Short mmCIF file of C-alpha atoms in Angstrom, two decimals:
data_model
loop_
_atom_site.label_atom_id
_atom_site.label_comp_id
_atom_site.label_asym_id
_atom_site.label_seq_id
_atom_site.Cartn_x
_atom_site.Cartn_y
_atom_site.Cartn_z
CA UNK A 1 0.12 0.12 0.12
CA UNK A 2 1.43 3.41 -0.84
CA UNK A 3 -1.35 5.93 -0.13
CA UNK A 4 -1.32 8.53 1.13
CA UNK A 5 1.55 10.63 -0.04
CA UNK A 6 3.14 13.92 -0.88
CA UNK A 7 3.51 15.59 -4.62
CA UNK A 8 7.42 15.19 -3.96
CA UNK A 9 6.88 11.29 -3.20
CA UNK A 10 4.88 11.00 -6.52
CA UNK A 11 7.48 13.19 -8.81
CA UNK A 12 10.34 10.85 -7.51
CA UNK A 13 8.36 7.57 -8.01
CA UNK A 14 7.29 8.78 -11.63
CA UNK A 15 10.83 9.95 -12.42
CA UNK A 16 12.11 6.69 -11.08
CA UNK A 17 9.63 4.47 -13.10
CA UNK A 18 10.54 6.38 -16.34
CA UNK A 19 14.20 5.47 -15.72
CA UNK A 20 13.20 1.84 -14.99
CA UNK A 21 10.71 1.25 -17.81
CA UNK A 22 13.11 2.87 -20.35
CA UNK A 23 12.62 1.30 -23.80
CA UNK A 24 14.33 1.60 -27.28
CA UNK A 25 11.73 1.77 -30.31
CA UNK A 26 13.41 2.00 -33.85
CA UNK A 27 11.88 2.21 -37.27
CA UNK A 28 12.45 -0.76 -39.56
CA UNK A 29 11.78 -1.98 -43.03
CA UNK A 30 8.59 -4.01 -43.27
CA UNK A 31 10.58 -6.98 -44.17
CA UNK A 32 12.33 -7.04 -40.98
CA UNK A 33 8.83 -7.79 -39.10
CA UNK A 34 8.47 -10.98 -37.12
CA UNK A 35 5.30 -12.67 -36.94
CA UNK A 36 3.66 -10.12 -39.37
CA UNK A 37 3.21 -10.63 -43.09
CA UNK A 38 1.62 -8.75 -46.05
CA UNK A 39 -1.29 -11.23 -47.68
CA UNK A 40 -0.44 -12.46 -50.97
CA UNK A 41 -3.89 -11.78 -52.64
CA UNK A 42 -5.33 -8.75 -50.49
CA UNK A 43 -1.91 -7.00 -49.72
CA UNK A 44 -3.34 -6.57 -45.84
CA UNK A 45 -0.89 -6.51 -43.30
CA UNK A 46 -1.37 -9.09 -40.59
CA UNK A 47 -0.25 -11.08 -37.54
CA UNK A 48 0.45 -14.93 -38.29
CA UNK A 49 -1.80 -15.74 -35.28
CA UNK A 50 -4.74 -14.03 -36.99
CA UNK A 51 -5.29 -12.12 -33.57
CA UNK A 52 -3.95 -8.70 -32.34
CA UNK A 53 -4.84 -6.55 -35.42
CA UNK A 54 -4.52 -6.00 -38.87
CA UNK A 55 -3.88 -3.16 -41.46
CA UNK A 56 -6.61 -3.19 -44.39
CA UNK A 57 -7.98 -1.00 -46.92
CA UNK A 58 -11.05 1.20 -46.52
CA UNK A 59 -13.13 2.81 -49.35
CA UNK A 60 -15.31 5.82 -48.09
CA UNK A 61 -17.96 7.68 -50.06
CA UNK A 62 -19.80 10.80 -48.31
CA UNK A 63 -22.39 12.24 -50.60
CA UNK A 64 -22.65 15.45 -48.38
CA UNK A 65 -25.61 16.76 -46.39
CA UNK A 66 -26.67 20.09 -45.20
CA UNK A 67 -26.93 18.56 -41.73
CA UNK A 68 -23.64 16.65 -41.09
CA UNK A 69 -21.53 16.75 -44.24
CA UNK A 70 -21.70 19.97 -45.76
CA UNK A 71 -20.81 20.46 -49.47
CA UNK A 72 -20.77 18.16 -52.32
CA UNK A 73 -19.79 14.31 -52.81
CA UNK A 74 -16.23 13.17 -51.58
CA UNK A 75 -14.75 9.81 -52.08
CA UNK A 76 -11.30 8.55 -50.61
CA UNK A 77 -9.43 5.48 -50.02
CA UNK A 78 -6.87 4.66 -47.08
CA UNK A 79 -5.56 1.97 -44.77
CA UNK A 80 -6.97 1.45 -41.58
CA UNK A 81 -6.40 -0.49 -38.31
CA UNK A 82 -9.13 -3.39 -38.08
CA UNK A 83 -8.92 -4.69 -34.22
CA UNK A 84 -12.31 -6.19 -33.89
CA UNK A 85 -11.60 -7.62 -30.59
CA UNK A 86 -12.80 -5.65 -27.13
CA UNK A 87 -10.13 -4.74 -24.72
CA UNK A 88 -10.45 -3.62 -21.01
CA UNK A 89 -9.54 -0.06 -19.70
CA UNK A 90 -9.97 -0.50 -16.00
CA UNK A 91 -8.84 1.63 -13.16
CA UNK A 92 -9.06 0.09 -9.59
CA UNK A 93 -10.52 2.31 -6.92
CA UNK A 94 -10.35 2.11 -2.99
CA UNK A 95 -10.92 4.58 -0.14
CA UNK A 96 -8.06 5.78 2.22
CA UNK A 97 -8.99 7.90 4.92
CA UNK A 98 -12.50 9.00 3.74
CA UNK A 99 -11.16 9.82 0.21
CA UNK A 100 -11.12 7.70 -2.74
CA UNK A 101 -8.04 6.92 -4.58
CA UNK A 102 -7.54 5.31 -8.00
CA UNK A 103 -4.63 2.70 -8.76
CA UNK A 104 -2.65 4.20 -11.52
CA UNK A 105 0.06 2.39 -13.83
CA UNK A 106 3.29 4.05 -15.01
CA UNK A 107 3.17 2.28 -18.59
CA UNK A 108 5.60 2.67 -21.43
CA UNK A 109 4.22 2.22 -24.82
CA UNK A 110 6.45 2.26 -28.01
CA UNK A 111 4.30 5.24 -29.57
CA UNK A 112 4.32 7.53 -26.34
CA UNK A 113 6.66 10.63 -27.30
CA UNK A 114 8.10 10.75 -23.69
CA UNK A 115 8.27 6.75 -23.09
CA UNK A 116 6.20 6.40 -19.79
CA UNK A 117 2.69 8.07 -19.16
CA UNK A 118 0.01 7.23 -16.59
CA UNK A 119 -2.39 4.62 -17.54
CA UNK A 120 -5.34 2.76 -16.08
CA UNK A 121 -4.62 -0.04 -13.60
CA UNK A 122 -5.25 -2.59 -16.50
CA UNK A 123 -5.06 -1.71 -20.14
CA UNK A 124 -4.90 -4.67 -22.20
CA UNK A 125 -6.46 -6.12 -25.32
CA UNK A 126 -8.14 -9.44 -25.25
CA UNK A 127 -5.27 -11.10 -27.28
CA UNK A 128 -2.70 -9.78 -24.55
CA UNK A 129 -4.78 -10.73 -21.42
CA UNK A 130 -5.45 -14.10 -22.98
CA UNK A 131 -1.74 -14.51 -23.65
CA UNK A 132 -1.37 -14.96 -27.31
CA UNK A 133 1.91 -13.36 -27.46
CA UNK A 134 2.92 -16.02 -24.61
CA UNK A 135 4.06 -13.31 -22.20
CA UNK A 136 3.43 -12.67 -18.62
CA UNK A 137 -0.15 -12.33 -17.26
CA UNK A 138 -1.71 -8.62 -16.75
CA UNK A 139 -1.65 -7.77 -12.99
CA UNK A 140 -5.10 -7.20 -11.42
CA UNK A 141 -6.92 -8.11 -14.29
CA UNK A 142 -9.19 -10.22 -12.23
CA UNK A 143 -10.75 -7.33 -10.54
CA UNK A 144 -12.53 -6.58 -13.74
CA UNK A 145 -13.15 -9.76 -15.66
CA UNK A 146 -14.32 -11.49 -12.52
CA UNK A 147 -16.07 -8.40 -11.15
CA UNK A 148 -14.44 -8.30 -7.94
CA UNK A 149 -15.89 -5.39 -6.13
CA UNK A 150 -18.26 -2.24 -6.60
CA UNK A 151 -18.81 -1.54 -10.37
CA UNK A 152 -18.60 1.93 -10.80
CA UNK A 153 -18.36 2.36 -14.31
CA UNK A 154 -18.87 -0.05 -17.11
CA UNK A 155 -19.48 0.93 -20.23
CA UNK A 156 -18.25 0.35 -24.14
CA UNK A 157 -16.65 3.27 -25.74
CA UNK A 158 -15.10 4.00 -29.14
CA UNK A 159 -11.68 5.06 -30.27
CA UNK A 160 -10.10 7.07 -32.97
CA UNK A 161 -12.52 6.90 -35.71
CA UNK A 162 -10.62 8.15 -38.71
CA UNK A 163 -7.68 5.36 -37.88
CA UNK A 164 -9.52 2.30 -36.48
CA UNK A 165 -12.54 0.58 -37.82
CA UNK A 166 -15.21 -0.15 -35.09
CA UNK A 167 -12.70 0.11 -32.32
CA UNK A 168 -14.25 -0.46 -29.16
CA UNK A 169 -12.71 -0.64 -25.23
CA UNK A 170 -14.61 -1.69 -22.22
CA UNK A 171 -14.25 1.44 -19.66
CA UNK A 172 -14.34 0.46 -16.25
CA UNK A 173 -13.70 1.55 -12.79
CA UNK A 174 -14.26 -1.07 -9.95
CA UNK A 175 -14.19 -0.01 -6.11
CA UNK A 176 -12.61 -2.62 -3.65
CA UNK A 177 -12.27 -2.84 -0.06
CA UNK A 178 -9.56 -5.59 -0.12
CA UNK A 179 -5.97 -5.08 0.65
CA UNK A 180 -4.35 -4.92 -2.76
CA UNK A 181 -0.68 -5.74 -3.08
CA UNK A 182 0.89 -2.30 -5.13
CA UNK A 183 3.50 -3.55 -7.60
CA UNK A 184 6.43 -1.11 -8.31
CA UNK A 185 4.99 0.37 -11.46
CA UNK A 186 1.50 1.31 -9.54
CA UNK A 187 0.63 4.56 -7.50
CA UNK A 188 -2.81 5.11 -5.63
CA UNK A 189 -3.82 8.80 -6.53
CA UNK A 190 -6.79 10.87 -5.65
CA UNK A 191 -8.84 12.23 -8.54
CA UNK A 192 -7.81 15.48 -7.58
CA UNK A 193 -4.15 14.56 -7.91
CA UNK A 194 -5.16 12.87 -11.26
CA UNK A 195 -6.51 15.93 -12.62
CA UNK A 196 -4.08 18.40 -11.56
CA UNK A 197 -1.48 16.11 -14.01
CA UNK A 198 -4.06 16.61 -16.90
CA UNK A 199 -2.44 20.28 -16.75
CA UNK A 200 0.78 18.78 -17.91
CA UNK A 201 1.68 17.54 -21.40
CA UNK A 202 1.74 14.03 -22.06
CA UNK A 203 1.34 12.81 -18.66
CA UNK A 204 -2.16 11.17 -18.15
CA UNK A 205 -2.60 8.72 -21.32
CA UNK A 206 -5.20 8.63 -23.65
CA UNK A 207 -6.66 5.39 -22.01
CA UNK A 208 -6.69 6.79 -18.65
CA UNK A 209 -8.40 10.02 -19.92
CA UNK A 210 -11.63 8.13 -21.76
CA UNK A 211 -11.90 6.21 -18.41
CA UNK A 212 -11.82 9.22 -16.12
CA UNK A 213 -14.16 10.89 -18.34
CA UNK A 214 -16.79 8.37 -17.62
CA UNK A 215 -17.02 8.63 -13.81
CA UNK A 216 -20.11 9.45 -12.36
CA UNK A 217 -20.97 12.95 -11.86
CA UNK A 218 -20.77 13.95 -8.00
CA UNK A 219 -23.93 14.32 -6.08
CA UNK A 220 -24.67 17.07 -3.83
CA UNK A 221 -24.90 14.71 -1.10
CA UNK A 222 -22.09 12.75 -1.58
CA UNK A 223 -20.02 11.83 0.81
CA UNK A 224 -16.78 13.48 -0.61
CA UNK A 225 -14.63 10.30 -1.27
CA UNK A 226 -13.68 12.02 -4.85
CA UNK A 227 -12.89 15.69 -3.28
CA UNK A 228 -14.76 18.61 -3.88
CA UNK A 229 -14.93 18.43 -7.53
CA UNK A 230 -15.07 21.38 -10.20
CA UNK A 231 -17.92 23.94 -9.79
CA UNK A 232 -19.34 22.84 -13.21
CA UNK A 233 -19.45 19.34 -12.38
CA UNK A 234 -21.09 20.06 -8.89
CA UNK A 235 -23.31 22.56 -10.03
CA UNK A 236 -24.85 20.20 -12.94
CA UNK A 237 -25.20 17.64 -10.31
CA UNK A 238 -27.63 19.84 -8.11
CA UNK A 239 -29.55 20.81 -10.87
CA UNK A 240 -29.79 17.74 -12.81
CA UNK A 241 -28.59 17.32 -16.51
CA UNK A 242 -31.55 19.28 -17.82
CA UNK A 243 -32.11 22.20 -15.58
CA UNK A 244 -30.99 25.27 -16.65
CA UNK A 245 -30.09 23.67 -20.46
CA UNK A 246 -30.94 25.33 -23.43
CA UNK A 247 -32.08 22.08 -24.48
CA UNK A 248 -33.55 18.80 -22.71
CA UNK A 249 -31.50 15.70 -22.74
CA UNK A 250 -34.29 14.04 -24.98
CA UNK A 251 -33.69 16.97 -27.50
CA UNK A 252 -30.10 16.84 -27.26
CA UNK A 253 -30.57 13.04 -27.84
CA UNK A 254 -33.14 13.64 -30.73
CA UNK A 255 -30.55 16.20 -32.35
CA UNK A 256 -28.05 13.35 -32.48
CA UNK A 257 -30.49 10.60 -33.74
CA UNK A 258 -31.47 12.86 -36.58
CA UNK A 259 -27.81 13.52 -37.43
CA UNK A 260 -27.28 9.81 -37.35
CA UNK A 261 -30.24 9.46 -39.57
CA UNK A 262 -29.32 11.77 -42.14
CA UNK A 263 -25.64 10.61 -42.47
CA UNK A 264 -25.09 8.85 -45.94
CA UNK A 265 -21.37 8.02 -45.37
CA UNK A 266 -20.41 4.58 -46.41
CA UNK A 267 -17.38 2.84 -45.74
CA UNK A 268 -16.08 -0.58 -47.01
CA UNK A 269 -13.42 -2.79 -46.53
CA UNK A 270 -11.33 -3.29 -49.67
CA UNK A 271 -7.75 -4.99 -50.15
CA UNK A 272 -5.24 -2.94 -49.06
CA UNK A 273 -3.30 -3.10 -52.36
CA UNK A 274 -6.56 -1.48 -54.13
CA UNK A 275 -6.69 1.94 -52.26
CA UNK A 276 -6.10 4.73 -54.72
CA UNK A 277 -3.50 7.61 -53.87
CA UNK A 278 -1.43 5.51 -51.56
CA UNK A 279 1.87 3.44 -52.44
CA UNK A 280 3.99 1.05 -50.50
CA UNK A 281 7.80 1.49 -50.13
CA UNK A 282 9.91 -0.82 -48.21
CA UNK A 283 9.55 1.37 -44.87
CA UNK A 284 5.97 2.83 -45.25
CA UNK A 285 2.84 2.85 -46.66
CA UNK A 286 2.15 6.64 -47.70
CA UNK A 287 -0.14 8.82 -49.38
CA UNK A 288 1.15 10.04 -52.81
CA UNK A 289 -0.01 13.73 -52.14
CA UNK A 290 0.04 15.30 -48.67
CA UNK A 291 -1.96 13.11 -45.99
CA UNK A 292 -2.38 12.93 -42.50
CA UNK A 293 -0.82 9.55 -41.49
CA UNK A 294 1.37 6.88 -42.94
CA UNK A 295 1.76 3.37 -41.82
CA UNK A 296 5.15 2.11 -40.53
CA UNK A 297 6.98 -0.59 -38.77
CA UNK A 298 8.87 -0.71 -35.47
CA UNK A 299 11.22 -2.79 -33.33
CA UNK A 300 10.72 -2.61 -29.56
CA UNK A 301 12.74 -3.51 -26.84
CA UNK A 302 11.15 -3.05 -23.22
CA UNK A 303 12.51 -5.39 -20.79
CA UNK A 304 9.78 -4.65 -18.05
CA UNK A 305 6.91 -5.52 -20.50
CA UNK A 306 5.13 -8.80 -20.49
CA UNK A 307 7.14 -9.52 -23.63
CA UNK A 308 10.62 -7.82 -23.63
CA UNK A 309 10.94 -7.68 -27.39
CA UNK A 310 8.59 -7.42 -30.51
CA UNK A 311 8.13 -5.97 -33.87
CA UNK A 312 4.84 -4.53 -34.88
CA UNK A 313 3.41 -2.29 -37.69
CA UNK A 314 2.17 1.42 -36.44
CA UNK A 315 0.16 4.24 -37.61
CA UNK A 316 2.14 7.57 -37.67
CA UNK A 317 0.55 10.89 -37.96
CA UNK A 318 1.99 13.43 -40.08
CA UNK A 319 1.16 16.38 -37.86
CA UNK A 320 -0.47 17.13 -34.57
CA UNK A 321 -4.26 17.62 -34.65
CA UNK A 322 -6.29 20.39 -32.91
CA UNK A 323 -9.30 19.71 -30.61
CA UNK A 324 -10.93 22.52 -29.22
CA UNK A 325 -14.28 22.91 -27.21
CA UNK A 326 -15.85 26.15 -27.13
CA UNK A 327 -18.51 27.23 -24.24
CA UNK A 328 -20.44 30.18 -23.10
CA UNK A 329 -22.72 30.94 -20.11
CA UNK A 330 -26.34 30.67 -21.09
CA UNK A 331 -29.07 31.58 -18.52
CA UNK A 332 -26.30 31.18 -15.83
CA UNK A 333 -24.99 27.77 -16.65
CA UNK A 334 -22.16 26.82 -19.00
CA UNK A 335 -22.85 25.41 -22.39
CA UNK A 336 -20.53 23.57 -24.56
CA UNK A 337 -20.74 23.75 -28.42
CA UNK A 338 -20.43 20.23 -29.91
CA UNK A 339 -20.92 18.74 -33.35
CA UNK A 340 -22.06 15.59 -34.63
CA UNK A 341 -18.77 14.70 -36.11
CA UNK A 342 -18.50 12.05 -38.98
CA UNK A 343 -15.59 9.59 -38.77
CA UNK A 344 -15.20 6.77 -41.28
CA UNK A 345 -14.47 4.08 -38.53
CA UNK A 346 -17.11 4.82 -36.21
CA UNK A 347 -19.68 2.07 -35.58
CA UNK A 348 -22.62 4.63 -36.56
CA UNK A 349 -20.42 6.63 -38.84
CA UNK A 350 -20.56 9.63 -36.71
CA UNK A 351 -20.34 10.47 -32.71
CA UNK A 352 -20.34 13.83 -30.90
CA UNK A 353 -17.26 15.34 -31.34
CA UNK A 354 -15.43 18.65 -29.95
CA UNK A 355 -16.43 22.20 -31.62
CA UNK A 356 -13.21 21.92 -33.59
CA UNK A 357 -11.08 19.10 -34.94
CA UNK A 358 -8.82 19.46 -37.55
CA UNK A 359 -5.13 19.94 -38.56
CA UNK A 360 -4.36 23.42 -37.94
CA UNK A 361 -2.72 24.19 -40.99
CA UNK A 362 -5.94 22.76 -43.14
CA UNK A 363 -6.71 25.84 -45.42
CA UNK A 364 -8.61 23.51 -47.88
CA UNK A 365 -11.76 22.82 -45.83
CA UNK A 366 -11.57 25.07 -42.77
CA UNK A 367 -14.45 23.92 -40.14
CA UNK A 368 -16.86 26.25 -38.69
CA UNK A 369 -15.45 27.81 -35.37
CA UNK A 370 -11.67 27.47 -36.19
CA UNK A 371 -11.63 31.11 -37.23
CA UNK A 372 -13.60 32.33 -33.93
CA UNK A 373 -11.02 30.12 -31.74
CA UNK A 374 -8.31 31.91 -33.47
CA UNK A 375 -9.77 35.49 -32.87
CA UNK A 376 -10.46 34.92 -29.04
CA UNK A 377 -7.99 36.97 -26.70
CA UNK A 378 -5.53 35.03 -24.88
CA UNK A 379 -7.29 35.24 -21.27
CA UNK A 380 -10.50 33.54 -22.97
CA UNK A 381 -8.42 30.31 -23.37
CA UNK A 382 -9.07 27.92 -20.19
CA UNK A 383 -7.06 25.20 -21.05
CA UNK A 384 -4.36 24.39 -23.64
CA UNK A 385 -2.25 21.40 -23.80
CA UNK A 386 -0.66 18.75 -25.85
CA UNK A 387 -2.07 15.13 -24.90
CA UNK A 388 -0.69 12.01 -26.44
CA UNK A 389 -3.07 9.40 -28.08
CA UNK A 390 -3.01 5.57 -27.84
CA UNK A 391 0.77 4.53 -27.88
CA UNK A 392 0.40 0.95 -28.66
CA UNK A 393 -0.83 1.50 -31.98
CA UNK A 394 -0.07 4.98 -32.89
CA UNK A 395 3.63 6.29 -33.19
CA UNK A 396 4.19 9.91 -31.72
CA UNK A 397 0.36 10.81 -32.02
CA UNK A 398 -0.37 13.93 -30.45
CA UNK A 399 -3.42 16.38 -30.35
CA UNK A 400 -3.47 19.99 -29.02
CA UNK A 401 -6.53 20.17 -26.66
CA UNK A 402 -8.15 23.77 -26.17
CA UNK A 403 -11.01 24.69 -24.04
CA UNK A 404 -12.02 28.32 -24.39
CA UNK A 405 -14.98 30.75 -23.40
CA UNK A 406 -16.72 32.64 -25.84
CA UNK A 407 -18.44 35.99 -24.99
CA UNK A 408 -22.06 35.92 -23.46
CA UNK A 409 -23.15 37.78 -26.56
CA UNK A 410 -22.17 34.98 -28.92
CA UNK A 411 -25.18 33.78 -30.83
CA UNK A 412 -26.94 30.78 -29.27
CA UNK A 413 -28.11 30.03 -32.95
CA UNK A 414 -25.89 27.48 -34.47
CA UNK A 415 -25.64 25.18 -37.71
CA UNK A 416 -27.52 21.96 -37.74
CA UNK A 417 -24.40 19.92 -37.24
CA UNK A 418 -23.61 21.72 -34.27
CA UNK A 419 -25.63 21.87 -31.01
CA UNK A 420 -25.25 23.24 -27.07
CA UNK A 421 -25.22 20.89 -24.27
CA UNK A 422 -23.97 21.26 -20.74
CA UNK A 423 -21.20 19.27 -18.65
CA UNK A 424 -23.84 17.70 -16.90
CA UNK A 425 -25.61 16.43 -19.99
CA UNK A 426 -22.49 15.32 -21.59
CA UNK A 427 -21.50 13.24 -18.51
CA UNK A 428 -25.10 11.87 -18.62
CA UNK A 429 -24.42 10.65 -22.42
CA UNK A 430 -21.21 9.07 -21.36
CA UNK A 431 -23.13 6.50 -19.26
CA UNK A 432 -24.10 4.98 -22.43
CA UNK A 433 -22.06 3.75 -25.63
CA UNK A 434 -21.28 5.62 -28.91
CA UNK A 435 -22.36 8.82 -28.14
CA UNK A 436 -19.17 10.96 -27.36
CA UNK A 437 -15.88 10.32 -29.63
CA UNK A 438 -12.54 10.03 -27.84
CA UNK A 439 -11.52 13.44 -28.38
CA UNK A 440 -14.59 14.72 -26.82
CA UNK A 441 -14.17 12.32 -24.02
CA UNK A 442 -10.51 13.85 -23.46
CA UNK A 443 -12.06 17.32 -23.18
CA UNK A 444 -14.67 16.61 -20.73
CA UNK A 445 -12.01 15.19 -18.68
CA UNK A 446 -9.92 18.05 -19.08
CA UNK A 447 -13.10 20.47 -18.29
CA UNK A 448 -13.72 18.58 -15.07
CA UNK A 449 -9.97 19.42 -14.25
CA UNK A 450 -10.54 23.34 -14.45
CA UNK A 451 -10.46 25.06 -11.30
#
């Protein structure tokens, strides 16, 4: 047991874990991959077991819609990661001295820009925890697979809809009263401490952020085990999700359902060799002109992982993206401007996303509200940090996450694909699957970290 502790204790522990969990990651040619091969017929890149994941081709057609697409029809092809199995992202909770703590792991992933980041207690694909890789067992997994304790969160959530095809993970928080032996790579932290770390770049990993966003809202009569919470969260809990909201939760859900109904995007798997506009070299699968990502191969040496050495393909973004959430006060209650965001790999083709999500230098198709964000005075920016995306499949993937406040005279009338929602309403939707996308969930977690 290592709770409670001081900030200095944590800093020393985290620095030590970064040193101990040092890893070597090198890019290699595809021919040097072990256990991976291009299919002779389709060109798809697969693992010889048929497990883990594969890189396949996707052909997309978006006819265009005044509600969710805008403009004329678009067609494109791209590689996409196909990983149909559902993994577990689980955080174990326990109360010490009346305050709930969460067991976080200092975990190195090959794609992390800084090696070690704080991850959930358990972060494992089904292939990993069933030990297809013949590696060591996953610590603390039994608390989630055997449901040992009180379940606080248990919901399927999507991952990056432009890079994964129909990828979902089981987001869980389970509270225990048992004494839990704590491995050196793990640390009990309060929610307040974890949220403070969200104000640092690339410390809380993507998998931890999505689970944190799904935590239940504090209730005004709560016992205080999660600390005081942010005023946005506590006021929303006191009011309920609909009180003070511009739209009721039913109306918000109807807006989203209507957007899904009107979305005519089609996305079909095709052979990787058949995707137009991409070429395969000995070291990468890359777009012929511009593009947002490429597929590479890496060799990883990580002595403290379940498997100390392996090779794998990875998706490498060409540039960081921007995900921004704008809000304004309406009737005394903060409202966030969200959008019905089309993403070709999503199970329902679209989910609720941030106000703006794009490459900052994308001048060809500037999204609505990007210029509004750029025109805001610096004192309107409430949150502005760089956070890493999933480091197990993506190489050096980062997004800039921004939360900014609009003037109170900003129009409440917005385009059909956008809608106003309170934080309480977004938290209520997070009790269910396939509402908020991964970028929106990160921003909800960051919004709750604001003081």
